[in-house]
Amino acid sequence: MDLSNLSSLGPEALQKMAEVAAAAEQQNQQPMSIDEEYELWKSNVPAMYDFVSETRMTWPSLTLEWLPQHNLVSSRNRQQMIIGTHTSGEEQNYLKVGAVDLPDEIVQATKENSSEADDGEFPIANVKIIKKFPHEEEITRARYMPADDNIIATINGSGKMFIYDRSKDSEEGLLSTLSYHTENGYGLSFNPLEENKLLSGSDDSNVAIWDISRFEKDIKPLFTIEAAHNDIVNDVKWHMFDSNIFGTVAEDSTMKLFDQRSQKETISVTSKQAYNTLAFSPFARNLFAAAGTENLVYLYDMRNTAQPLYAMTGHEDAVTSLEFDPSNDGIIVSAGADRRVIVWDIEEIGAEQQQDELEDGAPEILMIHAGHRSAINDISINPNIPWLTASTEEENIVQVWKCSSNIPRIGGAPNVDLSILS
């Protein structure tokens, strides 16, 4: 186990993990097993988090996304998310709405009332399924429409897409089907600036733009970009400031930006290995990020993509999910096949480090969530409660967690006793 990537968990947790790892190495010279790593992580949870919840689902979910809340005064403790099922054909699949009932101190989100568990246990707050809709085949991706979060789009392993209204009853929730893609799809994104505009991409290498304003039985795309890439399209995202710009990444090791007005690519970037995911900053118009099988998280400036601005190092396997924090400028969260979620603070890039700190990892690594025991399928940052994150893994587990308020960027500037300077 490489402890250098876990240094941002805090000095006490790191010291304990190093001691246990050293003892294990002395005993049998064998690396820690996944279960041993998990137990070690659990023992250090009180020092690393304000809150952690783990729920074992009946079936794994390949997708997960927090839902926004408009009535925060009366329902802030209950946070909702959309998840799916992948039953491998053994049972009916469902689009599900899950809910987590959070303790008051997490909702209030201040450093003074943060709940560091004294006994290593947090209040039980499992994900509860409050509504579900029958779905054709497994759900590979599900996303809500920002203009109306009752409207949810999904795509399945055959590339078929569906539009649901979660405010309706279970049997009446399916509004439309969308037919174009012919293979499995993971690319799905609603335009944050243009209502009813949906973007999709799939293993068939094609990209499609949809207008779902009319909930017809079978919707056809507004337009398509045939062979947008030369291989599987892994992800698609709309720009956060310009409603006409969107990006795509693919197995052909290229990332492209398109303008829907011309339906042509405007920028193409080539990497050494395949891109899996990309994200546009909600705070900086020209900033975007991408990652893939090369284990690095790249930062780019739209005005000059000849070279990345920076490459962030921390993952030990392919990066599969990437998201900018919607509440905190400069924060990016990534997850991957290495069972890790990393919270990055790009404002710390280039920060001066002491010699002993250099061994602890890059200064931009704010926190590493090491609680999963299998590859992570998807992540989502809560738009209602800062720093609250959800992640779903291959082995049927959904985790909800909030990193410790004792971390300065999260809890605010540290309190300094000026008397020590006298």
Short mmCIF file of N, CA and C in Angstrom, two decimals, residues 65-173:
data_model
loop_
_atom_site.label_atom_id
_atom_site.label_comp_id
_atom_site.label_asym_id
_atom_site.label_seq_id
_atom_site.Cartn_x
_atom_site.Cartn_y
_atom_site.Cartn_z
N GLU A 65 -26.40 10.69 -8.74
CA GLU A 65 -26.37 12.15 -8.79
C GLU A 65 -27.29 12.74 -7.72
N TRP A 66 -26.74 13.67 -6.92
CA TRP A 66 -27.56 14.40 -5.95
C TRP A 66 -28.58 15.25 -6.68
N LEU A 67 -29.73 15.46 -6.06
CA LEU A 67 -30.76 16.33 -6.59
C LEU A 67 -30.75 17.66 -5.83
N PRO A 68 -30.98 18.76 -6.52
CA PRO A 68 -31.07 20.05 -5.82
C PRO A 68 -32.35 20.12 -5.00
N GLN A 69 -32.38 21.05 -4.06
CA GLN A 69 -33.58 21.25 -3.24
C GLN A 69 -33.95 22.72 -3.25
N HIS A 70 -35.22 22.97 -3.49
CA HIS A 70 -35.70 24.35 -3.52
C HIS A 70 -36.37 24.75 -2.22
N ASN A 71 -36.79 23.77 -1.45
CA ASN A 71 -37.46 24.06 -0.17
C ASN A 71 -36.51 23.66 0.96
N LEU A 72 -35.39 24.39 1.06
CA LEU A 72 -34.35 24.00 2.00
C LEU A 72 -34.74 24.24 3.45
N VAL A 73 -35.66 25.16 3.72
CA VAL A 73 -36.02 25.49 5.09
C VAL A 73 -36.64 24.30 5.79
N SER A 74 -37.54 23.60 5.11
CA SER A 74 -38.27 22.51 5.76
C SER A 74 -37.68 21.12 5.51
N SER A 75 -36.81 20.99 4.50
CA SER A 75 -36.38 19.65 4.13
C SER A 75 -34.87 19.52 3.97
N ARG A 76 -34.11 20.44 4.55
CA ARG A 76 -32.66 20.43 4.34
C ARG A 76 -32.01 19.16 4.90
N ASN A 77 -32.54 18.60 5.97
CA ASN A 77 -31.94 17.38 6.53
C ASN A 77 -32.08 16.19 5.59
N ARG A 78 -33.14 16.17 4.81
CA ARG A 78 -33.33 15.07 3.86
C ARG A 78 -32.79 15.47 2.50
N GLN A 79 -31.72 14.81 2.09
CA GLN A 79 -31.12 15.02 0.78
C GLN A 79 -31.44 13.83 -0.11
N GLN A 80 -31.76 14.12 -1.37
CA GLN A 80 -32.18 13.07 -2.29
C GLN A 80 -31.20 12.92 -3.44
N MET A 81 -31.15 11.72 -4.01
CA MET A 81 -30.28 11.42 -5.13
C MET A 81 -30.97 10.45 -6.08
N ILE A 82 -30.48 10.40 -7.31
CA ILE A 82 -30.96 9.41 -8.26
C ILE A 82 -29.87 8.35 -8.45
N ILE A 83 -30.27 7.10 -8.45
CA ILE A 83 -29.37 5.98 -8.67
C ILE A 83 -30.07 4.99 -9.60
N GLY A 84 -29.33 4.03 -10.10
CA GLY A 84 -29.92 3.03 -10.99
C GLY A 84 -29.60 1.63 -10.51
N THR A 85 -29.96 0.65 -11.28
CA THR A 85 -29.62 -0.74 -10.97
C THR A 85 -28.98 -1.40 -12.18
N HIS A 86 -28.15 -2.39 -11.89
CA HIS A 86 -27.55 -3.23 -12.93
C HIS A 86 -27.70 -4.67 -12.45
N THR A 87 -28.80 -5.30 -12.84
CA THR A 87 -29.13 -6.64 -12.34
C THR A 87 -28.61 -7.75 -13.22
N SER A 88 -27.91 -7.42 -14.31
CA SER A 88 -27.39 -8.43 -15.25
C SER A 88 -28.50 -9.32 -15.79
N GLY A 89 -29.71 -8.76 -15.89
CA GLY A 89 -30.83 -9.50 -16.44
C GLY A 89 -31.50 -10.46 -15.48
N GLU A 90 -31.04 -10.51 -14.23
CA GLU A 90 -31.61 -11.46 -13.27
C GLU A 90 -32.94 -10.97 -12.69
N GLU A 91 -33.12 -9.66 -12.63
CA GLU A 91 -34.37 -9.09 -12.13
C GLU A 91 -34.68 -7.82 -12.92
N GLN A 92 -35.87 -7.29 -12.67
CA GLN A 92 -36.27 -6.03 -13.26
C GLN A 92 -35.32 -4.93 -12.81
N ASN A 93 -34.92 -4.06 -13.74
CA ASN A 93 -34.11 -2.89 -13.40
C ASN A 93 -35.00 -1.70 -13.08
N TYR A 94 -34.45 -0.77 -12.27
CA TYR A 94 -35.23 0.39 -11.85
C TYR A 94 -34.37 1.64 -11.85
N LEU A 95 -35.00 2.75 -12.19
CA LEU A 95 -34.49 4.07 -11.85
C LEU A 95 -35.03 4.39 -10.47
N LYS A 96 -34.13 4.73 -9.52
CA LYS A 96 -34.55 4.92 -8.13
C LYS A 96 -34.24 6.32 -7.64
N VAL A 97 -35.09 6.78 -6.74
CA VAL A 97 -34.83 8.02 -5.99
C VAL A 97 -34.52 7.62 -4.56
N GLY A 98 -33.31 7.94 -4.11
CA GLY A 98 -32.90 7.62 -2.75
C GLY A 98 -32.88 8.86 -1.89
N ALA A 99 -33.02 8.66 -0.58
CA ALA A 99 -33.00 9.77 0.37
C ALA A 99 -32.09 9.44 1.53
N VAL A 100 -31.39 10.45 2.02
CA VAL A 100 -30.53 10.34 3.20
C VAL A 100 -30.97 11.39 4.20
N ASP A 101 -31.28 10.96 5.42
CA ASP A 101 -31.67 11.89 6.48
C ASP A 101 -30.44 12.20 7.33
N LEU A 102 -29.95 13.43 7.21
CA LEU A 102 -28.70 13.82 7.83
C LEU A 102 -28.91 14.42 9.21
N PRO A 103 -27.94 14.25 10.12
CA PRO A 103 -28.03 14.90 11.43
C PRO A 103 -27.91 16.42 11.31
N ASP A 104 -28.46 17.13 12.28
CA ASP A 104 -28.49 18.60 12.24
C ASP A 104 -27.10 19.21 12.10
N GLU A 105 -26.12 18.65 12.80
CA GLU A 105 -24.81 19.28 12.80
C GLU A 105 -24.14 19.22 11.43
N ILE A 106 -24.50 18.25 10.61
CA ILE A 106 -23.94 18.18 9.26
C ILE A 106 -24.64 19.17 8.35
N VAL A 107 -25.92 19.32 8.53
CA VAL A 107 -26.69 20.25 7.71
C VAL A 107 -26.28 21.69 8.00
N GLN A 108 -26.01 21.99 9.27
CA GLN A 108 -25.64 23.35 9.65
C GLN A 108 -24.25 23.71 9.16
N ALA A 109 -23.40 22.69 9.03
CA ALA A 109 -22.12 22.83 8.32
C ALA A 109 -21.25 23.96 8.84
N THR A 110 -21.05 24.03 10.13
CA THR A 110 -20.10 24.98 10.70
C THR A 110 -19.05 24.20 11.47
N LYS A 111 -17.88 24.79 11.60
CA LYS A 111 -16.78 24.10 12.26
C LYS A 111 -17.08 23.84 13.73
N GLU A 112 -17.79 24.79 14.36
CA GLU A 112 -18.07 24.67 15.78
C GLU A 112 -18.95 23.48 16.12
N ASN A 113 -19.92 23.17 15.24
CA ASN A 113 -20.85 22.08 15.57
C ASN A 113 -20.62 20.84 14.73
N SER A 114 -19.44 20.73 14.12
CA SER A 114 -19.15 19.51 13.35
C SER A 114 -19.08 18.34 14.31
N SER A 115 -19.55 17.16 13.83
CA SER A 115 -19.69 16.00 14.72
C SER A 115 -18.59 14.99 14.47
N GLU A 116 -17.46 15.20 15.10
CA GLU A 116 -16.43 14.18 15.04
C GLU A 116 -16.78 13.10 16.06
N ALA A 117 -17.00 11.91 15.59
CA ALA A 117 -17.50 10.85 16.47
C ALA A 117 -16.43 10.44 17.47
N ASP A 118 -16.78 10.46 18.76
CA ASP A 118 -15.82 10.08 19.80
C ASP A 118 -15.54 8.59 19.79
N ASP A 119 -16.54 7.79 19.45
CA ASP A 119 -16.38 6.36 19.52
C ASP A 119 -16.19 5.72 18.14
N GLY A 120 -15.93 6.57 17.14
CA GLY A 120 -15.72 6.03 15.80
C GLY A 120 -17.00 5.72 15.06
N GLU A 121 -18.16 6.05 15.63
CA GLU A 121 -19.44 5.78 15.00
C GLU A 121 -20.17 7.08 14.72
N PHE A 122 -20.81 7.16 13.54
CA PHE A 122 -21.63 8.31 13.19
C PHE A 122 -23.10 7.90 13.25
N PRO A 123 -24.00 8.89 13.35
CA PRO A 123 -25.43 8.56 13.33
C PRO A 123 -25.78 7.76 12.08
N ILE A 124 -26.65 6.78 12.23
CA ILE A 124 -27.06 5.95 11.09
C ILE A 124 -27.88 6.80 10.13
N ALA A 125 -27.43 6.87 8.88
CA ALA A 125 -28.13 7.65 7.86
C ALA A 125 -27.96 6.94 6.52
N ASN A 126 -28.57 5.79 6.42
CA ASN A 126 -28.45 5.00 5.20
C ASN A 126 -29.30 5.59 4.08
N VAL A 127 -28.95 5.23 2.85
CA VAL A 127 -29.75 5.64 1.70
C VAL A 127 -31.02 4.80 1.67
N LYS A 128 -32.16 5.45 1.70
CA LYS A 128 -33.46 4.77 1.64
C LYS A 128 -34.11 5.05 0.29
N ILE A 129 -34.64 4.02 -0.33
CA ILE A 129 -35.32 4.19 -1.62
C ILE A 129 -36.74 4.66 -1.36
N ILE A 130 -37.07 5.85 -1.85
CA ILE A 130 -38.40 6.41 -1.62
C ILE A 130 -39.29 6.35 -2.86
N LYS A 131 -38.70 6.07 -4.02
CA LYS A 131 -39.50 5.92 -5.23
C LYS A 131 -38.67 5.19 -6.27
N LYS A 132 -39.32 4.36 -7.08
CA LYS A 132 -38.59 3.69 -8.15
C LYS A 132 -39.49 3.52 -9.37
N PHE A 133 -38.85 3.51 -10.54
CA PHE A 133 -39.55 3.41 -11.81
C PHE A 133 -38.97 2.25 -12.60
N PRO A 134 -39.81 1.36 -13.11
CA PRO A 134 -39.30 0.25 -13.93
C PRO A 134 -38.50 0.78 -15.12
N HIS A 135 -37.39 0.09 -15.43
CA HIS A 135 -36.50 0.56 -16.49
C HIS A 135 -36.11 -0.61 -17.39
N GLU A 136 -36.03 -0.34 -18.67
CA GLU A 136 -35.64 -1.36 -19.65
C GLU A 136 -34.12 -1.53 -19.63
N GLU A 137 -33.67 -2.70 -19.22
CA GLU A 137 -32.25 -3.03 -19.09
C GLU A 137 -31.58 -2.16 -18.02
N GLU A 138 -30.25 -2.38 -17.87
CA GLU A 138 -29.52 -1.66 -16.82
C GLU A 138 -29.39 -0.17 -17.16
N ILE A 139 -29.22 0.64 -16.12
CA ILE A 139 -29.02 2.07 -16.30
C ILE A 139 -27.52 2.34 -16.21
N THR A 140 -26.94 2.81 -17.31
CA THR A 140 -25.52 3.13 -17.29
C THR A 140 -25.26 4.57 -16.86
N ARG A 141 -26.24 5.46 -17.10
CA ARG A 141 -26.10 6.83 -16.65
C ARG A 141 -27.48 7.44 -16.50
N ALA A 142 -27.64 8.27 -15.46
CA ALA A 142 -28.89 9.00 -15.23
C ALA A 142 -28.55 10.41 -14.79
N ARG A 143 -29.21 11.40 -15.38
CA ARG A 143 -28.96 12.80 -15.04
C ARG A 143 -30.28 13.58 -15.04
N TYR A 144 -30.39 14.52 -14.08
CA TYR A 144 -31.59 15.36 -14.02
C TYR A 144 -31.40 16.62 -14.85
N MET A 145 -32.51 17.24 -15.23
CA MET A 145 -32.47 18.48 -16.00
C MET A 145 -32.42 19.68 -15.05
N PRO A 146 -31.40 20.53 -15.14
CA PRO A 146 -31.29 21.66 -14.22
C PRO A 146 -32.51 22.59 -14.22
N ALA A 147 -33.15 22.77 -15.36
CA ALA A 147 -34.29 23.66 -15.43
C ALA A 147 -35.52 23.10 -14.72
N ASP A 148 -35.59 21.79 -14.56
CA ASP A 148 -36.70 21.13 -13.86
C ASP A 148 -36.17 19.79 -13.37
N ASP A 149 -35.79 19.73 -12.09
CA ASP A 149 -35.12 18.52 -11.59
C ASP A 149 -36.06 17.33 -11.41
N ASN A 150 -37.34 17.49 -11.73
CA ASN A 150 -38.22 16.33 -11.78
C ASN A 150 -37.99 15.50 -13.04
N ILE A 151 -37.41 16.14 -14.06
CA ILE A 151 -37.18 15.47 -15.34
C ILE A 151 -35.81 14.82 -15.31
N ILE A 152 -35.77 13.51 -15.56
CA ILE A 152 -34.54 12.72 -15.50
C ILE A 152 -34.36 11.94 -16.80
N ALA A 153 -33.17 11.99 -17.34
CA ALA A 153 -32.85 11.22 -18.54
C ALA A 153 -31.96 10.04 -18.16
N THR A 154 -32.13 8.92 -18.82
CA THR A 154 -31.29 7.74 -18.60
C THR A 154 -30.87 7.16 -19.94
N ILE A 155 -29.80 6.36 -19.90
CA ILE A 155 -29.37 5.61 -21.07
C ILE A 155 -28.98 4.22 -20.60
N ASN A 156 -29.24 3.21 -21.43
CA ASN A 156 -28.98 1.83 -20.99
C ASN A 156 -27.85 1.18 -21.80
N GLY A 157 -27.63 -0.10 -21.53
CA GLY A 157 -26.53 -0.83 -22.15
C GLY A 157 -26.69 -1.08 -23.63
N SER A 158 -27.86 -0.78 -24.17
CA SER A 158 -28.08 -0.90 -25.61
C SER A 158 -28.06 0.45 -26.31
N GLY A 159 -27.88 1.53 -25.55
CA GLY A 159 -27.87 2.86 -26.12
C GLY A 159 -29.23 3.51 -26.20
N LYS A 160 -30.26 2.82 -25.73
CA LYS A 160 -31.60 3.40 -25.74
C LYS A 160 -31.74 4.35 -24.57
N MET A 161 -32.46 5.46 -24.79
CA MET A 161 -32.58 6.50 -23.78
C MET A 161 -34.04 6.69 -23.39
N PHE A 162 -34.22 7.21 -22.17
CA PHE A 162 -35.57 7.35 -21.61
C PHE A 162 -35.66 8.66 -20.83
N ILE A 163 -36.86 9.24 -20.83
CA ILE A 163 -37.14 10.45 -20.05
C ILE A 163 -38.21 10.12 -19.02
N TYR A 164 -37.92 10.44 -17.76
CA TYR A 164 -38.84 10.18 -16.66
C TYR A 164 -39.22 11.49 -15.96
N ASP A 165 -40.39 11.45 -15.34
CA ASP A 165 -40.83 12.53 -14.45
C ASP A 165 -40.97 11.93 -13.05
N ARG A 166 -40.05 12.27 -12.16
CA ARG A 166 -40.05 11.64 -10.84
C ARG A 166 -41.18 12.12 -9.94
N SER A 167 -41.90 13.16 -10.35
CA SER A 167 -43.03 13.63 -9.55
C SER A 167 -44.27 12.77 -9.75
N LYS A 168 -44.25 11.90 -10.78
CA LYS A 168 -45.40 11.07 -11.09
C LYS A 168 -45.30 9.72 -10.39
N ASP A 169 -46.39 8.97 -10.44
CA ASP A 169 -46.40 7.63 -9.87
C ASP A 169 -45.46 6.71 -10.64
N SER A 170 -45.12 5.62 -10.00
CA SER A 170 -44.14 4.71 -10.55
C SER A 170 -44.48 4.25 -11.97
N GLU A 171 -45.71 3.86 -12.19
CA GLU A 171 -46.10 3.32 -13.49
C GLU A 171 -46.35 4.40 -14.54
N GLU A 172 -46.41 5.66 -14.12
CA GLU A 172 -46.70 6.76 -15.05
C GLU A 172 -45.49 7.66 -15.28
N GLY A 173 -44.37 7.32 -14.66
CA GLY A 173 -43.23 8.22 -14.70
C GLY A 173 -42.50 8.27 -16.03
#
